[in-house]
Amino acid sequence: RLYLVTGVQTCALPICIGNVRTRYHRISNGAKYTAVTCGSALWGKGNALYSKVHTGLEEVMDKIVIIGGKGGAVSLAEQIYDTQLKMGNIEFLGFAFDDESFGKEINGFPILCKTYDAYKIYELYPDVKFIFQLYRRDLIKERVELLHSYGIPRERFATFIHHSAYVAKSAKVGYGCALMANVVVNYNACIGDCTTLMSNSLVEHDTFLGQYNYVAAHTAIGSNVHIGNGNFMGLNTSVNNCIKIGDYNFIGMASNLIKGLGNYEMVYGNPARNVNA
């Protein structure tokens, strides 16, 4: 079966995505959220999102442009291409990237344009969607401001979920997210817009992640955790249950965070301690 999303948008997390053991990916329906925007509805097949424009009967496959070209951006490109080959339900077009020293391609994928030209070039192509991957652990707030300066409408950001990831049917995932291979998002978890969960990360039940968070590979986030915006969690971080983390914090690699954080803190270690303490 194929499920369409209906309802009236009343919250900041409009897309609810959950795995089902059928050919199609299920997008749940409810009055608290909707993915119906600008004349199109989000469809699911496998784990990558489809878009159907209401001008005919043809299903239009999302074509992805990654804004960025280093680190996580290249990892994401490779994983989108992996899903493209194995599932056939998404297409990676290339990068929007500003560093001319890279030439015309990165890892065999084309550099299409500068970051600030991406939306101007593809504005009239509704099947072309964007994923922002210019995050840097020491400049996340500045990079979020850069993202906003591009003026890309929220509904033009794609959410990519690798075909090996698991997302509970009651979980909610926003626009512009990247959920990489073997990620697990358990029941009633909420993932905010433009958040990246790298490979083998775990988000436990009833946990909330705000927007623009970057969660490095093999990170485990416990249940009933509330996480704000713009946080960076290094490789193999562990986050205790039932704590609150504010905005724009840096949690170093292999840290064991057992207590909550405010804003703009830098911590590392086991247990994690403030660097400046």
XYZ file of N, CA and C in Angstrom:
831
model
N 0.832 -1.197 0.000
C 0.000 0.000 0.000
C 0.862 1.240 0.000
N 0.293 2.321 -0.468
C 0.990 3.597 -0.473
C 0.165 4.575 0.332
N 0.776 5.230 1.324
C 0.061 6.099 2.230
C 0.354 7.551 1.891
N -0.687 8.351 1.752
C -0.525 9.784 1.582
C -0.679 10.477 2.922
N -0.001 11.597 3.071
C -0.071 12.354 4.311
C -1.140 13.415 4.186
N -1.969 13.520 5.209
C -2.998 14.551 5.223
C -2.998 15.225 6.578
N -3.764 16.293 6.695
C -3.862 16.969 7.977
C -3.420 18.403 7.882
N -3.447 19.108 9.000
C -3.076 20.510 9.060
C -1.780 20.643 9.828
N -0.810 21.343 9.237
C 0.496 21.461 9.891
C 0.392 22.358 11.114
N 0.770 21.832 12.282
C 0.719 22.630 13.509
C 1.994 22.511 14.319
N 3.010 21.825 13.767
C 4.251 21.694 14.502
C 5.421 21.776 13.549
N 6.624 21.823 14.104
C 7.821 22.033 13.294
C 8.377 20.746 12.713
N 7.716 19.612 12.947
C 8.200 18.335 12.444
C 7.118 17.713 11.587
N 7.075 18.050 10.285
C 5.913 17.702 9.492
C 5.891 16.290 8.954
N 7.021 15.604 8.905
C 7.051 14.309 8.247
C 7.194 13.214 9.276
N 6.289 12.265 9.242
C 6.411 11.114 10.139
C 6.711 9.894 9.298
N 7.854 9.286 9.556
C 8.327 8.211 8.705
C 8.527 6.962 9.535
N 8.066 5.819 9.039
C 8.292 4.591 9.777
C 8.454 3.411 8.852
N 9.323 2.507 9.197
C 9.545 1.335 8.365
C 8.388 0.354 8.501
N 8.013 -0.264 7.411
C 7.077 -1.382 7.435
C 7.671 -2.486 6.568
N 7.299 -3.697 6.838
C 7.896 -4.811 6.115
C 7.112 -5.078 4.827
N 7.029 -4.065 3.985
C 6.414 -4.200 2.669
C 7.302 -3.479 1.683
N 6.904 -3.483 0.434
C 7.696 -2.831 -0.598
C 7.761 -1.326 -0.381
N 6.705 -0.761 0.189
C 6.642 0.682 0.336
C 6.999 1.120 1.742
N 7.595 2.305 1.798
C 7.883 2.957 3.076
C 6.623 3.694 3.510
N 6.274 3.625 4.759
C 5.019 4.191 5.220
C 5.223 5.587 5.771
N 4.369 6.493 5.343
C 4.349 7.842 5.898
C 3.030 7.997 6.631
N 3.104 8.098 7.937
C 1.901 8.083 8.752
C 1.109 9.377 8.613
N -0.123 9.308 8.984
C -1.053 10.395 8.784
C -1.499 10.903 10.157
N -1.716 12.195 10.282
C -2.204 12.709 11.547
C -2.462 14.189 11.476
N -3.298 14.687 12.362
C -3.672 16.097 12.331
C -2.566 17.011 12.814
N -1.545 16.464 13.476
C -0.495 17.308 14.038
C 0.627 17.599 13.063
N 0.639 16.928 11.922
C 1.712 17.177 10.980
C 1.245 16.825 9.581
N 1.896 17.426 8.593
C 1.567 17.146 7.203
C 2.784 17.340 6.341
N 2.868 16.597 5.277
C 3.949 16.790 4.319
C 3.407 17.309 2.993
N 2.176 17.785 2.987
C 1.568 18.285 1.769
C 1.873 19.772 1.659
N 2.727 20.142 0.722
C 3.145 21.528 0.590
C 3.311 21.878 -0.874
N 2.976 23.102 -1.242
C 3.240 23.635 -2.585
C 2.761 22.712 -3.695
N 1.568 22.149 -3.534
C 0.990 21.348 -4.596
C 1.580 19.965 -4.758
N 2.387 19.522 -3.809
C 2.954 18.187 -3.936
C 2.784 17.442 -2.631
N 2.754 16.122 -2.741
C 2.666 15.276 -1.554
C 3.871 14.368 -1.520
N 4.371 14.078 -0.351
C 5.505 13.164 -0.228
C 5.000 11.729 -0.245
N 5.672 10.932 -1.039
C 5.375 9.512 -1.127
C 6.551 8.748 -0.571
N 6.344 7.478 -0.256
C 7.475 6.684 0.190
C 7.617 5.408 -0.591
N 8.840 5.029 -0.882
C 9.131 3.754 -1.520
C 10.523 3.368 -1.066
N 10.683 2.206 -0.465
C 11.951 1.921 0.181
C 12.067 2.825 1.394
N 13.165 3.557 1.517
C 13.316 4.504 2.609
C 13.576 5.922 2.131
N 13.823 6.111 0.829
C 14.059 7.453 0.314
C 12.739 8.036 -0.167
N 12.581 9.341 -0.011
C 11.292 9.961 -0.278
C 11.060 10.198 -1.759
N 9.813 10.012 -2.166
C 9.353 10.338 -3.504
C 8.493 11.595 -3.427
N 8.380 12.295 -4.530
C 7.479 13.435 -4.615
C 6.546 13.224 -5.792
N 5.265 13.441 -5.595
C 4.297 13.357 -6.693
C 3.670 14.726 -6.871
N 3.896 15.336 -8.016
C 3.344 16.644 -8.318
C 1.970 16.445 -8.933
N 0.986 17.215 -8.469
C -0.397 17.009 -8.870
C -0.714 17.658 -10.215
N 0.100 17.344 -11.230
C -0.169 17.820 -12.581
C -0.356 16.646 -13.519
N -0.357 15.442 -13.000
C -0.509 14.245 -13.809
C -0.379 13.027 -12.942
N -0.296 11.872 -13.579
C -0.266 10.624 -12.838
C 1.145 10.104 -12.619
N 2.127 10.744 -13.213
C 3.485 10.233 -13.124
C 4.113 10.538 -11.772
N 4.766 9.550 -11.187
C 5.532 9.764 -9.976
C 6.886 10.345 -10.352
N 7.292 11.428 -9.684
C 8.543 12.097 -9.990
C 9.556 11.758 -8.897
N 10.668 11.162 -9.297
C 11.704 10.792 -8.348
C 12.449 12.038 -7.875
N 12.707 12.133 -6.568
C 13.504 13.249 -6.069
C 14.930 13.156 -6.586
N 15.442 14.289 -7.042
C 16.819 14.422 -7.500
C 17.531 15.309 -6.483
N 18.641 14.851 -5.952
C 19.257 15.487 -4.794
C 20.503 16.264 -5.187
N 20.584 17.504 -4.703
C 21.787 18.313 -4.761
C 22.274 18.509 -3.328
N 23.517 18.141 -3.062
C 24.100 18.332 -1.739
C 24.820 19.669 -1.715
N 24.498 20.490 -0.728
C 25.203 21.757 -0.526
C 26.389 21.458 0.388
N 27.567 21.433 -0.186
C 28.774 21.036 0.516
C 29.601 20.132 -0.374
N 30.819 19.789 0.071
C 31.652 18.943 -0.764
C 32.821 18.310 -0.047
N 32.800 18.347 1.276
C 33.863 17.741 2.066
C 33.241 16.882 3.165
N 34.037 15.974 3.721
C 33.625 15.227 4.909
C 32.292 14.528 4.752
N 31.364 14.901 5.628
C 30.052 14.271 5.646
C 29.283 14.431 4.348
N 29.538 15.500 3.599
C 28.857 15.698 2.324
C 29.201 14.587 1.345
N 30.473 14.190 1.316
C 30.906 13.135 0.400
C 30.380 11.774 0.870
N 30.398 11.557 2.187
C 29.814 10.315 2.720
C 28.345 10.202 2.346
N 27.622 11.308 2.468
C 26.200 11.308 2.115
C 26.013 11.024 0.635
N 26.833 11.643 -0.210
C 26.731 11.404 -1.649
C 26.896 9.925 -1.979
N 27.897 9.294 -1.379
C 28.142 7.876 -1.634
C 26.960 7.015 -1.174
N 26.358 7.387 -0.046
C 25.243 6.581 0.460
C 23.968 6.805 -0.353
N 23.746 8.030 -0.821
C 22.618 8.253 -1.725
C 22.802 7.426 -2.995
N 24.018 7.439 -3.523
C 24.291 6.669 -4.739
C 24.109 5.172 -4.483
N 24.494 4.703 -3.300
C 24.282 3.299 -2.933
C 22.798 2.947 -2.970
N 21.980 3.811 -2.382
C 20.531 3.573 -2.412
C 19.985 3.698 -3.828
N 20.519 4.626 -4.598
C 20.104 4.790 -5.992
C 20.322 3.494 -6.779
N 21.472 2.862 -6.588
C 21.774 1.637 -7.313
C 20.933 0.459 -6.836
N 20.719 0.359 -5.530
C 20.084 -0.831 -4.973
C 18.567 -0.729 -4.913
N 18.033 0.508 -4.775
C 16.596 0.679 -4.622
C 15.961 1.384 -5.828
N 16.740 2.200 -6.517
C 16.240 2.863 -7.708
C 15.203 3.931 -7.467
N 15.147 4.493 -6.252
C 14.058 5.418 -5.928
C 14.548 6.814 -5.585
N 15.761 7.153 -5.978
C 16.330 8.460 -5.693
C 17.487 8.651 -6.665
N 17.826 9.904 -6.953
C 18.938 10.166 -7.869
C 19.802 11.286 -7.303
N 21.104 11.055 -7.239
C 22.031 12.083 -6.803
C 22.557 12.836 -8.015
N 22.333 14.156 -8.051
C 22.773 14.970 -9.184
C 24.208 15.443 -9.031
N 24.587 15.887 -7.822
C 25.928 16.398 -7.611
C 25.968 17.398 -6.476
N 27.086 18.128 -6.406
C 27.345 19.039 -5.291
C 27.159 20.496 -5.719
N 26.719 21.309 -4.777
C 26.867 22.763 -4.855
C 27.981 23.121 -3.889
N 29.093 23.633 -4.415
C 30.300 23.779 -3.596
C 31.110 24.950 -4.120
N 31.765 25.671 -3.210
C 32.421 26.925 -3.574
C 33.928 26.825 -3.778
N 34.558 25.748 -3.319
C 36.004 25.636 -3.372
C 36.444 25.220 -4.783
N 36.981 26.166 -5.539
C 37.344 25.906 -6.931
C 38.560 24.995 -7.066
N 39.318 24.809 -5.975
C 40.498 23.951 -6.042
C 40.135 22.487 -6.288
N 38.868 22.122 -6.079
C 38.429 20.747 -6.289
C 38.174 20.439 -7.764
N 38.180 21.459 -8.602
C 37.937 21.236 -10.020
C 36.464 21.054 -10.329
N 36.162 20.064 -11.176
C 34.796 19.885 -11.675
C 34.060 18.727 -11.016
N 34.747 17.933 -10.195
C 34.059 16.800 -9.574
C 34.718 16.424 -8.267
N 33.966 15.674 -7.458
C 34.451 15.136 -6.189
C 34.072 13.657 -6.155
N 35.059 12.797 -6.042
C 34.820 11.342 -6.011
C 33.992 10.855 -7.203
N 34.180 11.501 -8.341
C 33.461 11.098 -9.541
C 32.087 11.710 -9.689
N 31.645 12.487 -8.695
C 30.354 13.173 -8.771
C 30.588 14.633 -9.175
N 29.728 15.199 -10.019
C 29.985 16.546 -10.530
C 29.742 17.645 -9.500
N 30.543 18.704 -9.589
C 30.243 19.951 -8.892
C 29.386 20.771 -9.846
N 28.153 21.014 -9.472
C 27.174 21.601 -10.366
C 27.240 23.124 -10.413
N 27.522 23.731 -9.246
C 27.434 25.182 -9.147
C 27.968 25.627 -7.797
N 27.994 26.929 -7.583
C 28.319 27.488 -6.283
C 27.114 27.313 -5.345
N 27.384 27.331 -4.053
C 26.297 27.113 -3.087
C 25.209 28.171 -3.200
N 25.605 29.433 -3.410
C 24.624 30.507 -3.434
C 23.831 30.562 -4.740
N 24.243 29.776 -5.739
C 23.510 29.721 -7.008
C 22.551 28.537 -7.088
N 22.654 27.589 -6.150
C 21.933 26.318 -6.289
C 20.429 26.519 -6.422
N 19.836 27.277 -5.507
C 18.383 27.427 -5.564
C 17.962 28.263 -6.778
N 18.760 29.239 -7.151
C 18.438 30.054 -8.325
C 18.374 29.193 -9.583
N 19.300 28.257 -9.700
C 19.362 27.414 -10.886
C 18.205 26.425 -10.935
N 17.866 25.843 -9.790
C 16.901 24.744 -9.755
C 15.531 25.143 -9.202
N 15.291 26.412 -9.005
C 14.027 26.859 -8.405
C 12.814 26.356 -9.169
N 12.883 26.311 -10.478
C 11.728 25.937 -11.302
C 11.634 24.440 -11.543
N 12.487 23.650 -10.875
C 12.466 22.195 -11.025
C 12.045 21.579 -9.689
N 10.746 21.357 -9.470
C 10.272 20.936 -8.142
C 10.751 19.567 -7.708
N 11.245 18.752 -8.653
C 11.747 17.439 -8.268
C 13.203 17.493 -7.797
N 13.841 18.650 -7.905
C 15.204 18.807 -7.405
C 15.136 19.339 -5.977
N 15.725 18.602 -5.056
C 15.698 18.949 -3.637
C 17.131 19.069 -3.118
N 17.270 19.675 -1.963
C 18.590 19.993 -1.425
C 18.782 19.358 -0.047
N 20.030 19.007 0.240
C 20.426 18.612 1.590
C 21.678 19.403 1.945
N 21.639 20.080 3.076
C 22.743 20.941 3.496
C 23.757 20.120 4.275
N 25.029 20.187 3.833
C 26.091 19.426 4.495
C 27.380 20.247 4.576
N 27.255 21.495 4.971
C 28.425 22.351 5.154
C 28.783 22.506 6.629
N 28.320 21.592 7.458
C 28.572 21.712 8.888
C 30.055 21.538 9.208
N 30.529 22.338 10.162
C 31.861 22.187 10.724
C 31.728 22.350 12.221
N 32.361 21.460 12.966
C 32.071 21.375 14.398
C 32.332 22.680 15.149
N 33.269 23.497 14.654
C 33.589 24.741 15.348
C 32.873 25.955 14.760
N 32.053 25.732 13.735
C 31.381 26.847 13.064
C 29.910 26.539 12.757
N 29.288 25.731 13.591
C 27.934 25.302 13.248
C 26.967 26.485 13.191
N 27.014 27.391 14.159
C 26.082 28.508 14.147
C 26.275 29.366 12.906
N 27.530 29.624 12.543
C 27.807 30.417 11.347
C 27.309 29.711 10.087
N 27.448 28.408 10.053
C 26.994 27.666 8.879
C 25.471 27.617 8.804
N 24.798 27.572 9.942
C 23.332 27.646 9.940
C 22.872 28.996 9.397
N 23.535 30.068 9.804
C 23.210 31.392 9.278
C 23.458 31.463 7.777
N 24.521 30.802 7.318
C 24.792 30.739 5.884
C 23.664 30.022 5.158
N 23.207 28.915 5.711
C 22.088 28.180 5.119
C 20.871 29.083 4.969
N 20.546 29.818 5.998
C 19.380 30.698 5.939
C 19.544 31.767 4.863
N 20.779 32.199 4.624
C 21.014 33.259 3.647
C 20.708 32.815 2.222
N 20.650 31.522 1.962
C 20.366 31.041 0.616
C 18.894 31.226 0.229
N 18.022 31.370 1.212
C 16.611 31.591 0.923
C 15.898 30.398 0.318
N 16.341 29.203 0.639
C 15.699 27.998 0.101
C 14.463 27.669 0.929
N 13.290 27.540 0.313
C 12.084 27.195 1.086
C 12.235 25.842 1.776
N 11.622 25.733 2.912
C 11.753 24.521 3.723
C 11.344 23.260 2.966
N 10.279 23.363 2.180
C 9.771 22.182 1.488
C 10.665 21.743 0.329
N 11.685 22.531 -0.006
C 12.610 22.124 -1.062
C 13.817 21.357 -0.518
N 13.819 21.087 0.778
C 14.851 20.241 1.349
C 14.364 18.792 1.381
N 15.223 17.894 0.951
C 14.893 16.466 0.959
C 15.380 15.837 2.253
N 14.669 14.821 2.685
C 15.159 13.957 3.757
C 15.565 12.626 3.145
N 16.804 12.248 3.388
C 17.311 10.975 2.875
C 17.441 9.983 4.025
N 16.890 8.799 3.829
C 17.013 7.710 4.800
C 17.577 6.503 4.059
N 18.774 6.104 4.427
C 19.409 4.974 3.760
C 18.541 3.731 3.903
N 18.578 2.881 2.891
C 17.674 1.728 2.882
C 17.975 0.723 3.985
N 19.133 0.826 4.637
C 19.442 -0.080 5.748
C 19.060 0.501 7.107
N 18.606 1.758 7.140
C 18.231 2.390 8.409
C 16.856 1.904 8.863
N 16.615 2.021 10.157
C 15.300 1.702 10.732
C 14.750 2.945 11.418
N 13.535 3.317 11.034
C 12.838 4.429 11.670
C 11.457 3.932 12.086
N 11.160 3.990 13.377
C 9.876 3.488 13.877
C 8.715 4.250 13.239
N 7.596 3.589 13.081
C 6.451 4.214 12.416
C 5.904 5.402 13.192
N 6.157 5.470 14.489
C 5.671 6.595 15.292
C 6.705 7.713 15.405
N 7.878 7.530 14.832
C 8.902 8.579 14.884
C 8.586 9.674 13.887
N 9.110 10.869 14.138
C 8.912 12.009 13.247
C 10.275 12.518 12.798
N 10.386 12.768 11.509
C 11.635 13.252 10.926
C 11.324 14.468 10.069
N 12.060 15.553 10.281
C 11.779 16.790 9.571
C 12.382 16.853 8.191
N 12.322 18.024 7.587
C 12.886 18.265 6.264
C 14.421 18.370 6.329
N 15.075 17.983 5.239
C 16.496 18.227 5.089
C 17.399 17.354 5.932
N 16.886 16.252 6.443
C 17.684 15.378 7.308
C 18.407 14.312 6.490
N 19.475 13.787 7.070
C 20.200 12.668 6.477
C 20.358 11.595 7.539
N 19.767 10.439 7.304
C 19.872 9.296 8.204
C 20.644 8.211 7.458
N 21.850 7.985 7.883
C 22.780 7.167 7.116
C 22.623 5.679 7.423
N 23.498 4.864 6.835
C 23.371 3.416 6.921
C 23.331 2.926 8.361
N 22.387 2.029 8.633
C 22.248 1.336 9.913
C 21.872 2.244 11.077
N 21.394 3.419 10.796
C 20.844 4.275 11.860
C 19.565 3.644 12.395
N 19.335 3.804 13.704
C 18.092 3.355 14.331
C 17.453 4.533 15.051
N 16.194 4.801 14.719
C 15.406 5.832 15.404
C 14.183 5.129 15.966
N 14.102 5.042 17.278
C 13.051 4.251 17.905
C 11.772 5.056 18.151
N 10.796 4.397 18.709
C 9.431 4.920 18.719
C 9.303 6.261 19.438
N 8.450 7.103 18.869
C 8.111 8.431 19.397
C 9.289 9.400 19.437
N 10.378 9.047 18.802
C 11.496 9.996 18.705
C 11.171 11.053 17.665
N 11.720 12.260 17.830
C 11.522 13.362 16.893
C 12.882 13.893 16.451
N 13.076 13.996 15.147
C 14.319 14.494 14.574
C 14.000 15.781 13.825
N 14.589 16.902 14.241
C 14.276 18.194 13.650
C 14.936 18.413 12.302
N 14.538 19.479 11.624
C 15.012 19.799 10.280
C 16.539 19.853 10.210
N 17.058 19.418 9.063
C 18.480 19.555 8.724
C 19.404 18.948 9.771
N 18.969 17.845 10.350
C 19.803 17.102 11.296
C 20.400 15.889 10.593
N 21.665 15.610 10.891
C 22.368 14.483 10.281
C 22.677 13.443 11.343
N 22.297 12.209 11.065
C 22.648 11.068 11.907
C 23.555 10.166 11.087
N 24.827 10.138 11.437
C 25.784 9.339 10.674
C 25.636 7.845 11.004
N 26.338 7.023 10.277
C 26.130 5.572 10.289
C 26.214 4.972 11.688
N 25.313 4.020 11.928
C 25.275 3.233 13.167
C 24.907 4.054 14.405
N 24.326 5.228 14.208
C 23.850 6.011 15.355
C 22.504 5.482 15.834
N 22.265 5.666 17.126
C 21.015 5.230 17.763
C 20.355 6.420 18.442
N 19.070 6.625 18.162
C 18.251 7.591 18.897
C 17.134 6.794 19.550
N 17.144 6.766 20.871
C 16.181 5.928 21.579
C 14.803 6.598 21.683
N 13.874 5.844 22.221
C 12.468 6.240 22.223
C 12.219 7.524 23.013
N 11.248 8.291 22.539
C 10.769 9.508 23.210
C 11.854 10.577 23.359
N 12.829 10.537 22.501
C 13.889 11.552 22.509
C 13.617 12.586 21.426
N 13.905 13.840 21.731
C 13.682 14.958 20.813
C 15.023 15.585 20.440
N 15.287 15.678 19.152
C 16.428 16.427 18.642
C 15.897 17.617 17.853
N 16.404 18.789 18.156
C 15.986 19.977 17.427
C 16.600 20.030 16.035
N 16.809 21.238 15.541
C 17.296 21.432 14.182
C 18.825 21.560 14.137
N 19.389 21.228 12.960
C 20.799 21.484 12.635
C 21.781 20.754 13.560
N 21.391 19.617 14.075
C 22.309 18.826 14.892
C 23.103 17.871 14.005
N 24.365 17.638 14.387
C 25.223 16.707 13.665
C 25.675 15.628 14.644
N 25.243 14.410 14.374
C 25.520 13.275 15.257
C 26.459 12.333 14.515
N 27.704 12.253 14.960
C 28.708 11.445 14.275
C 28.446 9.953 14.475
N 29.156 9.142 13.708
C 28.905 7.705 13.663
C 29.084 7.040 15.024
N 28.288 5.988 15.237
C 28.361 5.129 16.423
C 27.982 5.882 17.717
N 27.221 6.931 17.586
C 26.732 7.652 18.764
C 25.438 7.016 19.249
N 25.312 6.892 20.561
C 24.105 6.323 21.172
C 23.464 7.375 22.068
N 22.236 7.762 21.727
C 21.480 8.760 22.499
C 20.349 8.034 23.215
N 20.306 8.150 24.521
C 19.330 7.418 25.326
C 17.908 7.910 25.158
N 17.027 7.378 25.946
C 15.603 7.694 25.846
C 15.243 8.934 26.662
N 14.151 9.592 26.256
C 13.602 10.750 26.970
C 14.639 11.870 27.138
N 15.467 12.040 26.119
C 16.459 13.114 26.092
C 15.882 14.269 25.272
N 16.117 15.491 25.704
C 15.699 16.669 24.941
C 16.949 17.426 24.508
N 17.130 17.537 23.197
C 18.324 18.156 22.629
C 17.894 19.353 21.788
N 18.550 20.478 21.981
C 18.204 21.706 21.272
C 18.727 21.730 19.846
N 19.215 22.907 19.415
C 19.629 23.109 18.034
C 21.147 23.247 17.919
N 21.687 22.826 16.779
C 23.058 23.121 16.429
C 24.121 22.444 17.266
N 23.835 21.291 17.810
C 24.826 20.572 18.617
C 25.655 19.628 17.751
N 26.908 19.452 18.145
C 27.788 18.498 17.479
C 28.170 17.412 18.475
N 27.954 16.159 18.074
C 28.333 15.016 18.912
C 29.365 14.200 18.155
N 30.556 14.047 18.752
C 31.652 13.355 18.089
C 31.455 11.857 18.025
N 32.332 11.200 17.299
C 32.284 9.747 17.123
C 32.158 9.013 18.452
N 31.252 8.036 18.484
C 31.150 7.112 19.606
C 30.769 7.796 20.917
N 29.991 8.866 20.811
C 29.475 9.539 22.010
C 28.318 8.740 22.607
N 28.214 8.745 23.919
C 27.069 8.154 24.621
C 26.364 9.241 25.413
N 25.033 9.282 25.312
C 24.233 10.290 26.006
C 23.253 9.581 26.926
N 23.304 9.931 28.186
C 22.471 9.294 29.198
C 20.990 9.570 28.966
N 20.138 8.717 29.538
C 18.695 8.912 29.477
C 18.261 10.151 30.273
N 17.144 10.726 29.846
C 16.402 11.701 30.665
C 17.206 12.943 31.028
N 18.065 13.417 30.119
C 18.773 14.664 30.370
C 18.403 15.686 29.295
N 18.761 16.933 29.525
C 18.465 18.011 28.583
C 19.773 18.641 28.117
N 19.862 18.849 26.808
C 21.028 19.478 26.185
C 20.528 20.714 25.446
N 21.179 21.844 25.671
C 20.737 23.094 25.055
C 21.180 23.226 23.606
N 21.664 24.426 23.235
C 21.996 24.737 21.852
C 23.506 24.922 21.670
N 23.974 24.538 20.481
C 25.340 24.816 20.019
C 26.422 24.342 20.992
N 26.251 23.123 21.456
C 27.273 22.498 22.301
C 28.164 21.589 21.465
N 29.396 21.420 21.919
C 30.340 20.500 21.294
C 30.633 19.386 22.287
N 30.339 18.148 21.889
C 30.589 16.980 22.726
C 31.647 16.151 22.021
N 32.820 16.039 22.624
C 33.971 15.430 21.979
C 33.833 13.937 21.769
N 34.669 13.425 20.885
C 34.670 12.017 20.515
C 34.805 11.107 21.733
N 34.003 10.042 21.754
C 34.037 9.007 22.788
C 33.653 9.521 24.168
N 32.943 10.629 24.213
C 32.495 11.166 25.503
C 31.318 10.372 26.038
N 31.217 10.344 27.361
C 30.091 9.716 28.041
C 29.366 10.812 28.805
N 28.296 11.326 28.203
C 27.577 12.464 28.779
C 26.514 11.945 29.733
N 26.720 12.168 31.031
C 25.785 11.649 32.024
C 24.930 12.743 32.643
N 25.288 14.019 32.414
C 24.517 15.145 32.926
C 24.185 16.091 31.780
N 23.145 16.896 31.967
C 22.710 17.812 30.937
C 23.689 18.948 30.687
N 23.451 19.667 29.575
C 24.272 20.805 29.199
C 23.402 22.030 28.964
N 24.006 23.207 29.137
C 23.312 24.444 28.801
C 23.501 24.766 27.338
N 24.047 25.964 27.043
C 24.319 26.379 25.676
C 25.802 26.694 25.519
N 26.335 26.442 24.325
C 27.706 26.819 23.965
C 28.759 26.204 24.899
N 28.529 25.008 25.343
C 29.520 24.322 26.168
C 30.356 23.375 25.309
N 31.599 23.139 25.759
C 32.479 22.181 25.107
C 32.909 21.160 26.140
N 32.531 19.900 25.910
C 32.811 18.856 26.888
C 33.424 17.644 26.202
N 34.174 16.869 26.985
C 34.688 15.596 26.490
C 35.084 14.740 27.688
N 35.303 13.447 27.431
C 35.793 12.547 28.469
C 34.738 11.611 29.000
N 35.154 10.768 29.944
C 34.282 9.796 30.587
C 34.473 9.861 32.111
N 33.517 10.500 32.804
C 32.349 11.184 32.262
C 32.734 12.508 31.618
N 31.874 13.016 30.722
C 32.167 14.254 30.000
C 32.242 15.437 30.957
N 33.292 16.222 30.826
C 33.488 17.419 31.648
C 33.732 18.624 30.765
N 33.385 19.802 31.305
C 33.594 21.040 30.571
C 35.084 21.299 30.372
N 35.474 21.612 29.154
C 36.879 21.824 28.828
C 37.466 22.969 29.644
N 36.674 23.989 29.897
C 37.165 25.188 30.590
C 36.981 25.123 32.101
N 36.453 23.987 32.595
C 36.202 23.895 34.044
C 37.506 23.731 34.815
